[in-house]
mmCIF file of C-alpha atoms and ligand atoms in Angstrom:
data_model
loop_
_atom_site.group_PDB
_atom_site.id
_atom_site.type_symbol
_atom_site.label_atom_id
_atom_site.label_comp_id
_atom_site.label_asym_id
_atom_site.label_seq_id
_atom_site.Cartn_x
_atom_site.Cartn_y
_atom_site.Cartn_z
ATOM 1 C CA UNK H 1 -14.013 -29.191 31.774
ATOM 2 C CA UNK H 2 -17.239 -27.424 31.448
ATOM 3 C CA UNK H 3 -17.726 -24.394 29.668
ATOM 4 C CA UNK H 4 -17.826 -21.643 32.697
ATOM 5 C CA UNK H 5 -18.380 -18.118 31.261
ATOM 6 C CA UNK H 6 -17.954 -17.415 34.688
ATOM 7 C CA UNK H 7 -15.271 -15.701 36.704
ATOM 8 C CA UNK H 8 -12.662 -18.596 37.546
ATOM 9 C CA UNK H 9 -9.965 -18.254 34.740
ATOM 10 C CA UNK H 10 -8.481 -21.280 32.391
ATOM 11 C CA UNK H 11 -5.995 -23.124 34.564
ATOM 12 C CA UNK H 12 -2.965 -21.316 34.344
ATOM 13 C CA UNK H 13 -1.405 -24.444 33.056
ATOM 14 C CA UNK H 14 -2.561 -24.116 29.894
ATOM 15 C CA UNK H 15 -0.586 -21.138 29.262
ATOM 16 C CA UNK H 16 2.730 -23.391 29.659
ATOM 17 C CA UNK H 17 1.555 -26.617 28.568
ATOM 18 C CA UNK H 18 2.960 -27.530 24.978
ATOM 19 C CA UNK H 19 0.213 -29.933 24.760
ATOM 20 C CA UNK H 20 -2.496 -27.460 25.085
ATOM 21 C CA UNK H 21 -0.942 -25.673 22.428
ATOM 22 C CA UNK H 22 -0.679 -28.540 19.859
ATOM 23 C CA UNK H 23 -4.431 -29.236 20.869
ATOM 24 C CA UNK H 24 -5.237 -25.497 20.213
ATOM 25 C CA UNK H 25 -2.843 -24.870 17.079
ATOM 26 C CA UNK H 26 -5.136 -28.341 15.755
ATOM 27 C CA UNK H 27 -8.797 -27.621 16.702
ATOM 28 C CA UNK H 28 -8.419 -23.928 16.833
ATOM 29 C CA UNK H 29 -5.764 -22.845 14.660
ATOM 30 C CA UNK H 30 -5.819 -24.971 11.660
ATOM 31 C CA UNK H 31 -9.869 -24.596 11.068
ATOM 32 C CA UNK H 32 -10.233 -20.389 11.697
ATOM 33 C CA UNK H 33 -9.897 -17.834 9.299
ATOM 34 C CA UNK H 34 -6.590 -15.648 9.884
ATOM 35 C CA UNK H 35 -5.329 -12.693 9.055
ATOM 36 C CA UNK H 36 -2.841 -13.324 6.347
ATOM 37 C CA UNK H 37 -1.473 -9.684 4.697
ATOM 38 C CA UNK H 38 -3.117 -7.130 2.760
ATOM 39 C CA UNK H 39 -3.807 -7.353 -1.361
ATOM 40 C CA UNK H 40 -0.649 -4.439 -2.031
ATOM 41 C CA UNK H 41 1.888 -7.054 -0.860
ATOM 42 C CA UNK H 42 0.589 -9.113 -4.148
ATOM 43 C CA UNK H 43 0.034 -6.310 -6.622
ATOM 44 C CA UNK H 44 0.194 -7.391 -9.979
ATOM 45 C CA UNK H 45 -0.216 -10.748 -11.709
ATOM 46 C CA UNK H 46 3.049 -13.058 -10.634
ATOM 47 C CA UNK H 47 3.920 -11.733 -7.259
ATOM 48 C CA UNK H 48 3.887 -13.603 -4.472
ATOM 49 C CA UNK H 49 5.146 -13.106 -1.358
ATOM 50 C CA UNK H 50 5.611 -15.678 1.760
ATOM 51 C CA UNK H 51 4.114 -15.916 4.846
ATOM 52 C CA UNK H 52 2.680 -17.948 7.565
ATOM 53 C CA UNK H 53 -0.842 -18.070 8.625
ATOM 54 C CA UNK H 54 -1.470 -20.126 12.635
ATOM 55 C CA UNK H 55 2.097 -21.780 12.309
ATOM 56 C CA UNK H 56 1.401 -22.559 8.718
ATOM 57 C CA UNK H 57 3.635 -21.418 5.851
ATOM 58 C CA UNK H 58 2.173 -20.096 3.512
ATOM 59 C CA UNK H 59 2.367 -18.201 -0.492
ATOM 60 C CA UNK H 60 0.300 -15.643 -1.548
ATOM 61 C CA UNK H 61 0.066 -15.674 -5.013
ATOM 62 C CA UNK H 62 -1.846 -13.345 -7.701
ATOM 63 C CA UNK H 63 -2.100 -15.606 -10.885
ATOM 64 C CA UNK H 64 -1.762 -14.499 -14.786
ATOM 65 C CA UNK H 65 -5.539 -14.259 -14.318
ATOM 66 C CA UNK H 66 -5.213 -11.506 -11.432
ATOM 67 C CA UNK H 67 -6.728 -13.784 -8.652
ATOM 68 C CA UNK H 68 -5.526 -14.136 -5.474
ATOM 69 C CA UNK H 69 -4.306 -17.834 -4.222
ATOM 70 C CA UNK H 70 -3.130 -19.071 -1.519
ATOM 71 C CA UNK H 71 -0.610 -22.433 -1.032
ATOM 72 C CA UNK H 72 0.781 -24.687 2.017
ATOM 73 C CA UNK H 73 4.611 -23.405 0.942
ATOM 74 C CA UNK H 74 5.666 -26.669 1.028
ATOM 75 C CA UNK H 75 7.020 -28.774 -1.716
ATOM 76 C CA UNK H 76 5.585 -31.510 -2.921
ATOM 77 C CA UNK H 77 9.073 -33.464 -2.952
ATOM 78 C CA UNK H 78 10.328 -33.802 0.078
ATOM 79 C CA UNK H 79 9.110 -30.853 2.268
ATOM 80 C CA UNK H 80 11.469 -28.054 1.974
ATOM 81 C CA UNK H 81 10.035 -24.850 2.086
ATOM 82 C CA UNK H 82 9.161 -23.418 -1.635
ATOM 83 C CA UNK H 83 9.196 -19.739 -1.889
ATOM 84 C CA UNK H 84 11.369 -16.709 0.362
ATOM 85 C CA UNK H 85 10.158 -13.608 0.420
ATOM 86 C CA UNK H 86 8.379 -11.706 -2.080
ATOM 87 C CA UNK H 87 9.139 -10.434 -5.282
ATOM 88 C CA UNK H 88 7.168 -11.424 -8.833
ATOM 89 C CA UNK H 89 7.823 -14.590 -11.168
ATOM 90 C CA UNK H 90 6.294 -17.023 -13.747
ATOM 91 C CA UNK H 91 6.274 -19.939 -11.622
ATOM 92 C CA UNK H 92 7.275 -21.090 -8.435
ATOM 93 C CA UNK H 93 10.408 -23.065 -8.402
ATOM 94 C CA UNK H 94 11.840 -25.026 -4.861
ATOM 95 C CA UNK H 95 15.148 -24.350 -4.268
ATOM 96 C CA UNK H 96 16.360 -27.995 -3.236
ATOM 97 C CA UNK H 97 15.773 -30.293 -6.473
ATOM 98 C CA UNK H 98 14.009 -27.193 -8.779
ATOM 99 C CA UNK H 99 10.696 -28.897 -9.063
ATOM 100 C CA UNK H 100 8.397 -26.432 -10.409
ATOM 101 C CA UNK H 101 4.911 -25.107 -10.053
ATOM 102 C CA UNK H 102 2.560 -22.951 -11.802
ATOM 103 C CA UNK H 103 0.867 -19.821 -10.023
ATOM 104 C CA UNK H 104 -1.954 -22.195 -9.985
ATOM 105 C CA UNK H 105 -0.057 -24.449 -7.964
ATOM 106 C CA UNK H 106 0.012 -26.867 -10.561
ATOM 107 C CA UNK H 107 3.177 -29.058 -10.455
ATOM 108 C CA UNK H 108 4.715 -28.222 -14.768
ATOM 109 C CA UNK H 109 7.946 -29.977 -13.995
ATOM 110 C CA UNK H 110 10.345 -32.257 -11.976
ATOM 111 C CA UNK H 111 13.587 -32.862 -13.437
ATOM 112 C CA UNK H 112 14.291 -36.586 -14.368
ATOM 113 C CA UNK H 113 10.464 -37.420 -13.629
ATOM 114 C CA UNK H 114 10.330 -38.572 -17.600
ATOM 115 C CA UNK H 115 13.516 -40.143 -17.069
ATOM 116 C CA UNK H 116 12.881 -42.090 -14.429
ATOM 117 C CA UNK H 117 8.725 -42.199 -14.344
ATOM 118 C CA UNK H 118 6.999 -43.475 -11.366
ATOM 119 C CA UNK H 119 4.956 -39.705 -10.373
ATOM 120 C CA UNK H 120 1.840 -38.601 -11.190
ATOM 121 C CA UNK H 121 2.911 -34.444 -11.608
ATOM 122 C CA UNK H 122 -0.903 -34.224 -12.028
ATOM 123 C CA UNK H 123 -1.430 -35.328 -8.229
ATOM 124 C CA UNK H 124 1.043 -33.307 -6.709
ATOM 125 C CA UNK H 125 0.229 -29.433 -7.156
ATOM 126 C CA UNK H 126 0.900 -27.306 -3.900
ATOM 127 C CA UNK H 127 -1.775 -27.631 -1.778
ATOM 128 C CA UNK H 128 -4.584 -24.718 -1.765
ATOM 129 C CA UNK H 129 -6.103 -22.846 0.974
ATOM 130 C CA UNK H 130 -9.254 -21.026 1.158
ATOM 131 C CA UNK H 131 -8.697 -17.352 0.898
ATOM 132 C CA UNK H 132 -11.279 -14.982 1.332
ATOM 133 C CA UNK H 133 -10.603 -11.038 1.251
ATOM 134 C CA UNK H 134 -12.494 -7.936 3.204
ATOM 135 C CA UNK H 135 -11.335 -4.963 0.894
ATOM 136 C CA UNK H 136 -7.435 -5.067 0.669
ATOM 137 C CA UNK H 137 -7.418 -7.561 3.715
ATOM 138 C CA UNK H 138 -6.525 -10.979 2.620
ATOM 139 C CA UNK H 139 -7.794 -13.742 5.512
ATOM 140 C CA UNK H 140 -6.624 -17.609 5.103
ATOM 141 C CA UNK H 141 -8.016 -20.611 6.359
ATOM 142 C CA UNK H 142 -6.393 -24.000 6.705
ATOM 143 C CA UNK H 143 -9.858 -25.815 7.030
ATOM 144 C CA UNK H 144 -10.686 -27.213 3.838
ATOM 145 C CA UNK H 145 -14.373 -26.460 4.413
ATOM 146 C CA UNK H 146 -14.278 -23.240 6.206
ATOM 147 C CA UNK H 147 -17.117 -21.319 7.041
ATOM 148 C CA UNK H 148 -17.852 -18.124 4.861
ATOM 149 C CA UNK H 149 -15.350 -15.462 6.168
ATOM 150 C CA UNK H 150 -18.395 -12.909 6.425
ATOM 151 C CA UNK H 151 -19.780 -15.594 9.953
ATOM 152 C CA UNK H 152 -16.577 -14.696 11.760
ATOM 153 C CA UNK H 153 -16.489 -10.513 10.068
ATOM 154 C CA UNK H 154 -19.996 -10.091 11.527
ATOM 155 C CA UNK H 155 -21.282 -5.958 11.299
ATOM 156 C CA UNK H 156 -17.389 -5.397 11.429
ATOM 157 C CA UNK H 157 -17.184 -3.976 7.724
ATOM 158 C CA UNK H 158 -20.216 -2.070 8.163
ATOM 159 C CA UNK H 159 -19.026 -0.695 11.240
ATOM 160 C CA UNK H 160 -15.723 0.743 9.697
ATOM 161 C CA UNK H 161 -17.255 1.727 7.011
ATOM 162 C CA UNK H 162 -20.184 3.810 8.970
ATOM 163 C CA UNK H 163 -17.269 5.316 11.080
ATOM 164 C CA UNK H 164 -16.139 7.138 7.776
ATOM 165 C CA UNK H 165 -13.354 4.505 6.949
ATOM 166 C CA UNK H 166 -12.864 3.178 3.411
ATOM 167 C CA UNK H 167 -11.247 0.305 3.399
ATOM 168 C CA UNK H 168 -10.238 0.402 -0.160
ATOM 169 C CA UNK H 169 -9.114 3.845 -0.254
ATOM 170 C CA UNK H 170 -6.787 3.008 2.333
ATOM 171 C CA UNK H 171 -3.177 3.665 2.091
ATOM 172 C CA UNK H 172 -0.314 1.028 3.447
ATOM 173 C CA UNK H 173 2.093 2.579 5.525
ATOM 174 C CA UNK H 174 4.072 -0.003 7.853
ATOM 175 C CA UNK H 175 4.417 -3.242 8.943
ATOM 176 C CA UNK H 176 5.135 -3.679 12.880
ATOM 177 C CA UNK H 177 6.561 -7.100 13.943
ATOM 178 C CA UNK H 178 6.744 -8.509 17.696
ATOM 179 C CA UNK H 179 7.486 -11.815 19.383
ATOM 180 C CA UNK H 180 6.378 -11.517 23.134
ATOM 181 C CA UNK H 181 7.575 -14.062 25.662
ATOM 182 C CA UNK H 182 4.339 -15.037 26.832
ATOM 183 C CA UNK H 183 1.390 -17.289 25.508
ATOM 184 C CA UNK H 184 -1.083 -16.066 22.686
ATOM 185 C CA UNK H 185 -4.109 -16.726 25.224
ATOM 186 C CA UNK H 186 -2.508 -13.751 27.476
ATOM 187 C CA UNK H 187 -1.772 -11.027 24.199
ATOM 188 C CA UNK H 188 -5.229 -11.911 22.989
ATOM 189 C CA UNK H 189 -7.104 -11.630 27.255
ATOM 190 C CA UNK H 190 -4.874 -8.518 27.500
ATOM 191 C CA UNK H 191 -6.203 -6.768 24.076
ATOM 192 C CA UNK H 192 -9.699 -7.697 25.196
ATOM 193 C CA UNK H 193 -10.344 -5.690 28.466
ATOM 194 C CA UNK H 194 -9.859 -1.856 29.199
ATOM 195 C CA UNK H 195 -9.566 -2.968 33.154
ATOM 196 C CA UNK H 196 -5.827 -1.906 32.453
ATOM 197 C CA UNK H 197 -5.921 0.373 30.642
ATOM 198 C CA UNK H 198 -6.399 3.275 33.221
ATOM 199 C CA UNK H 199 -3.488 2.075 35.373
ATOM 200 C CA UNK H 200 -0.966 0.944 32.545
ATOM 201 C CA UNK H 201 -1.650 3.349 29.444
ATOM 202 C CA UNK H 202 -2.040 7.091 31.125
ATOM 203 C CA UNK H 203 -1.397 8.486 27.807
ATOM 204 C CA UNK H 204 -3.893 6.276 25.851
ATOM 205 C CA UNK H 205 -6.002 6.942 28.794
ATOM 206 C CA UNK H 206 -5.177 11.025 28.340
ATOM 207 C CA UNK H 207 -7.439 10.585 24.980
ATOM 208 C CA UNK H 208 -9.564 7.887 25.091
ATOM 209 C CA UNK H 209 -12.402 7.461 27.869
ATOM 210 C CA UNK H 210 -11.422 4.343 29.585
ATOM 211 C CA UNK H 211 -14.131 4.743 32.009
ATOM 212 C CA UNK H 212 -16.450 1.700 32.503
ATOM 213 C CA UNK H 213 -19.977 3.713 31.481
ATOM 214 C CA UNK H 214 -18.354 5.046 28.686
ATOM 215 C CA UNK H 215 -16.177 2.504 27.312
ATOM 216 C CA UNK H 216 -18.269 -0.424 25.485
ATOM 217 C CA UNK H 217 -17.999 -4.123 25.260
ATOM 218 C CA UNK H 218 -19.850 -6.344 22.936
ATOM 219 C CA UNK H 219 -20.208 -10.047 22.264
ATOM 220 C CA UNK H 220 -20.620 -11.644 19.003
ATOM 221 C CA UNK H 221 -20.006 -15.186 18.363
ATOM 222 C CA UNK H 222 -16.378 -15.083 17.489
ATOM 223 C CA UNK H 223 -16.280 -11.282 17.446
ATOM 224 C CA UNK H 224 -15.333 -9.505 20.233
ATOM 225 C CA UNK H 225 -15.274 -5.351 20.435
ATOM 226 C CA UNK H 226 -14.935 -2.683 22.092
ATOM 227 C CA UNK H 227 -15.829 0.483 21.657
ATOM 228 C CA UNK H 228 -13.954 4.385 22.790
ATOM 229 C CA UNK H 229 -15.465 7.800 22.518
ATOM 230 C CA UNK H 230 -12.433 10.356 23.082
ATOM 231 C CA UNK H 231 -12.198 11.959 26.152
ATOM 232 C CA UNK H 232 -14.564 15.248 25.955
ATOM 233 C CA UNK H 233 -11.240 16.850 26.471
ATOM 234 C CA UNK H 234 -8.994 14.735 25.331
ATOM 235 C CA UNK H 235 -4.680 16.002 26.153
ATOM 236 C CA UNK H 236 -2.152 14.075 25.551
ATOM 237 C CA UNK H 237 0.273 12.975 22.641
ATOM 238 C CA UNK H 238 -2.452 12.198 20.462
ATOM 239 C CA UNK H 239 -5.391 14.829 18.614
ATOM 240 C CA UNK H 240 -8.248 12.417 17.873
ATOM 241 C CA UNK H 241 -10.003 15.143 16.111
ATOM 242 C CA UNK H 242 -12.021 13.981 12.619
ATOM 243 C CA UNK H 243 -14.332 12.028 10.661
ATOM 244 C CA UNK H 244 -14.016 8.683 13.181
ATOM 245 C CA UNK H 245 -15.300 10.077 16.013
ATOM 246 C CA UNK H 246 -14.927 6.844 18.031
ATOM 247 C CA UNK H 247 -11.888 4.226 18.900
ATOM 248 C CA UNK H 248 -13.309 0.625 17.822
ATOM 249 C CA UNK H 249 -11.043 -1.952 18.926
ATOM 250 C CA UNK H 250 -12.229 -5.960 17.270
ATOM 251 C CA UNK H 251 -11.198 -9.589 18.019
ATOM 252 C CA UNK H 252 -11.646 -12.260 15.645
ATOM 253 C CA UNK H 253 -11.336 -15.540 17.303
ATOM 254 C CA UNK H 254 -9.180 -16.783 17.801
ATOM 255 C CA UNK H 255 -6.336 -13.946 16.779
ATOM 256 C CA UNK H 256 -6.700 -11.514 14.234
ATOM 257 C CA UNK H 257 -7.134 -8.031 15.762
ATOM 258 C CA UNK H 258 -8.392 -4.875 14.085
ATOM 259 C CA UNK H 259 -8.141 -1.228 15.741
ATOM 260 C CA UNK H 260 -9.671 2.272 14.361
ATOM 261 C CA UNK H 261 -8.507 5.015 16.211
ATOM 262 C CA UNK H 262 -10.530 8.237 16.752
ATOM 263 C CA UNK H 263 -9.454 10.801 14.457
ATOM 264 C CA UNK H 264 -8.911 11.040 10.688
ATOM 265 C CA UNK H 265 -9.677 7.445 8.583
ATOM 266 C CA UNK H 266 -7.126 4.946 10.276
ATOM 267 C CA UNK H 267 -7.091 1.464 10.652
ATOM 268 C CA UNK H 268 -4.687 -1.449 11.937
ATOM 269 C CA UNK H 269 -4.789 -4.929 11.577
ATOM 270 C CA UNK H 270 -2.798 -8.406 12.329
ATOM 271 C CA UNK H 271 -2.851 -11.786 13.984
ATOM 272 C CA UNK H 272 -1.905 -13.041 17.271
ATOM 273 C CA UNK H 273 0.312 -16.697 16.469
ATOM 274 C CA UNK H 274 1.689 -18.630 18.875
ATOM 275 C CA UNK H 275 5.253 -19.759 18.189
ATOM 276 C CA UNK H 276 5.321 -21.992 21.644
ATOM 277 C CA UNK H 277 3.179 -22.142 24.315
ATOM 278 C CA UNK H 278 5.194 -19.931 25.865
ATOM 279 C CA UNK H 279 5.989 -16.910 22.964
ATOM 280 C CA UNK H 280 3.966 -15.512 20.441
ATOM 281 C CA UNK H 281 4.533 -13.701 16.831
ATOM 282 C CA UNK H 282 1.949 -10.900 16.450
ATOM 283 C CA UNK H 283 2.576 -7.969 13.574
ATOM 284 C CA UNK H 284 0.232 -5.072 12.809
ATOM 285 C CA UNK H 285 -0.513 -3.798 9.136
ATOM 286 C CA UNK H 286 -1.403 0.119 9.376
ATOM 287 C CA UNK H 287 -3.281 1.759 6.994
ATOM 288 C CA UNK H 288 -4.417 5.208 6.779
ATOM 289 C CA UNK H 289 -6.568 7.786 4.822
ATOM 290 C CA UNK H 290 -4.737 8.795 1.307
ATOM 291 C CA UNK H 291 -4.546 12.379 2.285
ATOM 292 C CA UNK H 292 -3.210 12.444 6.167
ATOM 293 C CA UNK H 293 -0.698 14.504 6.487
ATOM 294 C CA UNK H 294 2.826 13.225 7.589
ATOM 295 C CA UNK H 295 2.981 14.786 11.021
ATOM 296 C CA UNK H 296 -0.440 13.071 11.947
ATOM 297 C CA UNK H 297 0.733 9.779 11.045
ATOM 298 C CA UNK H 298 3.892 10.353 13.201
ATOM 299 C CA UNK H 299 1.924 10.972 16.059
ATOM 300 C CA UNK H 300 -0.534 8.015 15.730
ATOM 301 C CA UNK H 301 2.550 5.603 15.023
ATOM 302 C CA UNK H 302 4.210 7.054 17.940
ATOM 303 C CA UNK H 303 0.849 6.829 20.881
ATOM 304 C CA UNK H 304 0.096 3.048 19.353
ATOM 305 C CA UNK H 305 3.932 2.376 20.040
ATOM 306 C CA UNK H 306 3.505 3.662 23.427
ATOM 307 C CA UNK H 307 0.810 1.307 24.092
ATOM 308 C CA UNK H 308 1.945 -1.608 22.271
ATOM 309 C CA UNK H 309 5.210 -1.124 24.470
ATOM 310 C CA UNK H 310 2.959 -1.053 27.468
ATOM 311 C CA UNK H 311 0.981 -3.961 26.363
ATOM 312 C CA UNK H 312 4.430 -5.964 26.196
ATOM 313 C CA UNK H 313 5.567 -5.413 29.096
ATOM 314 C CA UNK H 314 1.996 -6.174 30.729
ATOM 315 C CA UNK H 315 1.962 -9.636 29.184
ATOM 316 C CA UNK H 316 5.271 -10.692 30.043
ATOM 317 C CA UNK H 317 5.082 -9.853 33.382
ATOM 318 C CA UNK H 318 1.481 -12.067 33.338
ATOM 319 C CA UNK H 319 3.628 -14.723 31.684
ATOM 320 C CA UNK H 320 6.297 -15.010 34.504
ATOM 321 C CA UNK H 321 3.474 -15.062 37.624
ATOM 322 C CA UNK H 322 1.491 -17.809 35.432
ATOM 323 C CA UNK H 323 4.524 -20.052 34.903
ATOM 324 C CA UNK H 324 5.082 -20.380 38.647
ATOM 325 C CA UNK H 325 2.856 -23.502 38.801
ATOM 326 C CA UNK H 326 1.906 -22.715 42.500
ATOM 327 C CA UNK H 327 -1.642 -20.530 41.936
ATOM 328 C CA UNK H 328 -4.257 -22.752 40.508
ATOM 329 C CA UNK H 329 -5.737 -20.306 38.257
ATOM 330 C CA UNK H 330 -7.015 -16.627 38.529
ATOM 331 C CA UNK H 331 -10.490 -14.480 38.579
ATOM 332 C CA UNK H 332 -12.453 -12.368 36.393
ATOM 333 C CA UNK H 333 -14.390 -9.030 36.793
ATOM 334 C CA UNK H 334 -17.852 -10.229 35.505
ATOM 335 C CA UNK H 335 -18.659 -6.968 33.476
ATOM 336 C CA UNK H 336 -15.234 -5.344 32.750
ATOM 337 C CA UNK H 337 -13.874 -8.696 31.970
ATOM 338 C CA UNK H 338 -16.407 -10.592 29.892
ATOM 339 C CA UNK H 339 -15.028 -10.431 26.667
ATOM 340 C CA UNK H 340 -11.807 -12.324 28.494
ATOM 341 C CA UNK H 341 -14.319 -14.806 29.810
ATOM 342 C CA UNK H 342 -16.277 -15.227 26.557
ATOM 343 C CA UNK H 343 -12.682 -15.716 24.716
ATOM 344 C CA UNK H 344 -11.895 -18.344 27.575
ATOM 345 C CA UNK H 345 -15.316 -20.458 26.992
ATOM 346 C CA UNK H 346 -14.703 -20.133 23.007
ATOM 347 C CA UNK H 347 -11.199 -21.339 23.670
ATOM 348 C CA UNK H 348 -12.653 -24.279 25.981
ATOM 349 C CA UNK H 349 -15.416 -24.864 23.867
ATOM 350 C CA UNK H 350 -12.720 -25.765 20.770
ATOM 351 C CA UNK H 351 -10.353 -27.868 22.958
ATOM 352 C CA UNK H 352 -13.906 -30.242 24.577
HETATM 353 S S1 LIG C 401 12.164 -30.702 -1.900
HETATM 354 FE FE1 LIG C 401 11.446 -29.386 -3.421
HETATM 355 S S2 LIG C 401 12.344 -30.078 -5.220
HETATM 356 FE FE2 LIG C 401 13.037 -31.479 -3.733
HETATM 357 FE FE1 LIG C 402 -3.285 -2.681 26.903
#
């Protein structure tokens, strides 16, 4: 299938098909940089904490020398899963036969291996990732030779930072974790077009200006954006008053999303994973400014729960029509809806 751009949609197959997923989750998943966590989860040399990164699981690990690693959780026996959790420790020890690995992934000891000989210990270390971090914002990729992390960041830092957002002056304040029933390609169309959002977010749509002269979209190569100037009178659950005087709203192909909200120094970040072709994992890491007050921060986590609530229910609903199998496929609004059709072609362009 040729690359379109244009404004036929991917078959709606693919958004069923488990063997479009295993094709995406190989040439798409396992060689792009994800978001992974942020660097407070691993604070001090010896914690670790487990995760997965595109289906992959994964330990983050700060070593005795304070750098960050990252390892394919997966013993080097026979496969069971190494570390649970989080916490802080001297080494990494599986729970199935206590083989035991250094923070630097080094295998130090397998019980009976003098005994009964016959393993290398040097050869069988937990396998590295690359890691690469934007401020507290730790990104893995499972490609052995990944491209630097800054080609698929872009102006992104810049922008934050030129919006009055310090990245490492941010504070952690919550996790949120969702599985959707519908397929990652739908979470990750429906974040990228504002088409919606004046028919199913009124109250994001009280405060932001949705409309299509105000509301930007841009096109980078794996970046998509978009970018919200408040309404000039905004009402509505939310006072986007202060130093960020616009909403900026990012893509990273092929998942990880980042959002700045008008209003005092905010920002939100997470990745999109499929878990089958038909549900999909996504969590959101928010951060804010050291100094915003309580009842600011339980307004903005309230209006982003509205929306994400919205956005759930949007998707799902997309999933059901899609899994019908009796529409071919669907259209696209050539302006409003490019960054959808630029996703689509980058998403095409992997799987060719
Ligand atoms: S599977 Fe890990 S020690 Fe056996
Ligand atoms: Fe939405």
């Amino acid at each position: 299938m040729a690359v379109t751009g244009g404004t036929r949609t991917l078959p709606w197959s693919w958004y069923t098909d488990p063997t479009v997923l295993r094709l995406e989750e190989e040439r798409i998943f396992r060689r792009s940089w994800q978001y992974a966590g942020h660097a407070g989860e691993v604070p001090e040399p010896g914690s670790f904490t487990a995760t997965r990164v595109g289906g992959v699981p994964l330990v983050l690990v700060r070593d005795e020398e304070d750098t960050l690693r990252a390892f394919v959780n997966v013993c080097r026996h026979r496969g069971s899963i190494v570390c649970e959790g989080s916490g802080k420790r001297a080494t990494l020890q599986c729970p199935y036969h206590a083989w035991t690995y250094g923070l630097d992934g080094r295998l130090i000891t397998a019980p009976r291996a003098n005994r009964e000989g016959g393993l290398d210990t040097s050869e069988l270390g937990l396998v590295p990732l690359a890691l690469e971090t934007w401020g507290p914002f730790v990104f893995v990729s499972p490609d052995p030779e990944p491209a630097p992390l800054s080609e698929l960041l872009e102006d992104v830092p810049e922008r934050v930072a030129d919006a009055g957002v310090d990245v490492d002056a941010l504070r952690f304040l919550q996790r949120a974790e969702s599985e959707l029933a519908a397929n990652w390609k739908i979470c990750a169309e429906n974040f990228l077009e504002c088409y919606h959002c004046p028919v199913a977010h009124p109250g994001f749509s009280a405060v932001v200006d949705v409309s299509p002269d105000s509301y930007l979209l841009e096109i980078g190569g794996r970046r998509m954006s978009q970018v919200g100037p408040p309404r000039p009178e905004p009402r509505g659950a939310y006072d986007p008053a202060g130093e960020v005087e616009r909403g900026q709203f990012h893509l990273l192909f092929p998942g990880t999303v980042i959002n700045v909200m008008p209003g005092r120094p905010n920002l939100s970040i997470g990745p999109i994973v499929p878990v089958s072709a038909e549900r999909t994992n996504r969590f959101l890491d928010y951060f804010v400014a050291p100094d915003a007050p309580q009842e600011w921060i339980d307004e903005l986590l309230a209006f982003d729960g509205e929306v994400g609530a919205e956005d759930t229910t949007l998707v799902e609903r997309v999933q059901e029509g899609v899994r019908s199998g009796l529409v071919e496929d669907g259209r696209l609004l050539p302006e409003s809806e490019r960054l959808v059709a630029h996703f689509q072609a980058l998403v095409v362009d992997a799987l060719a």
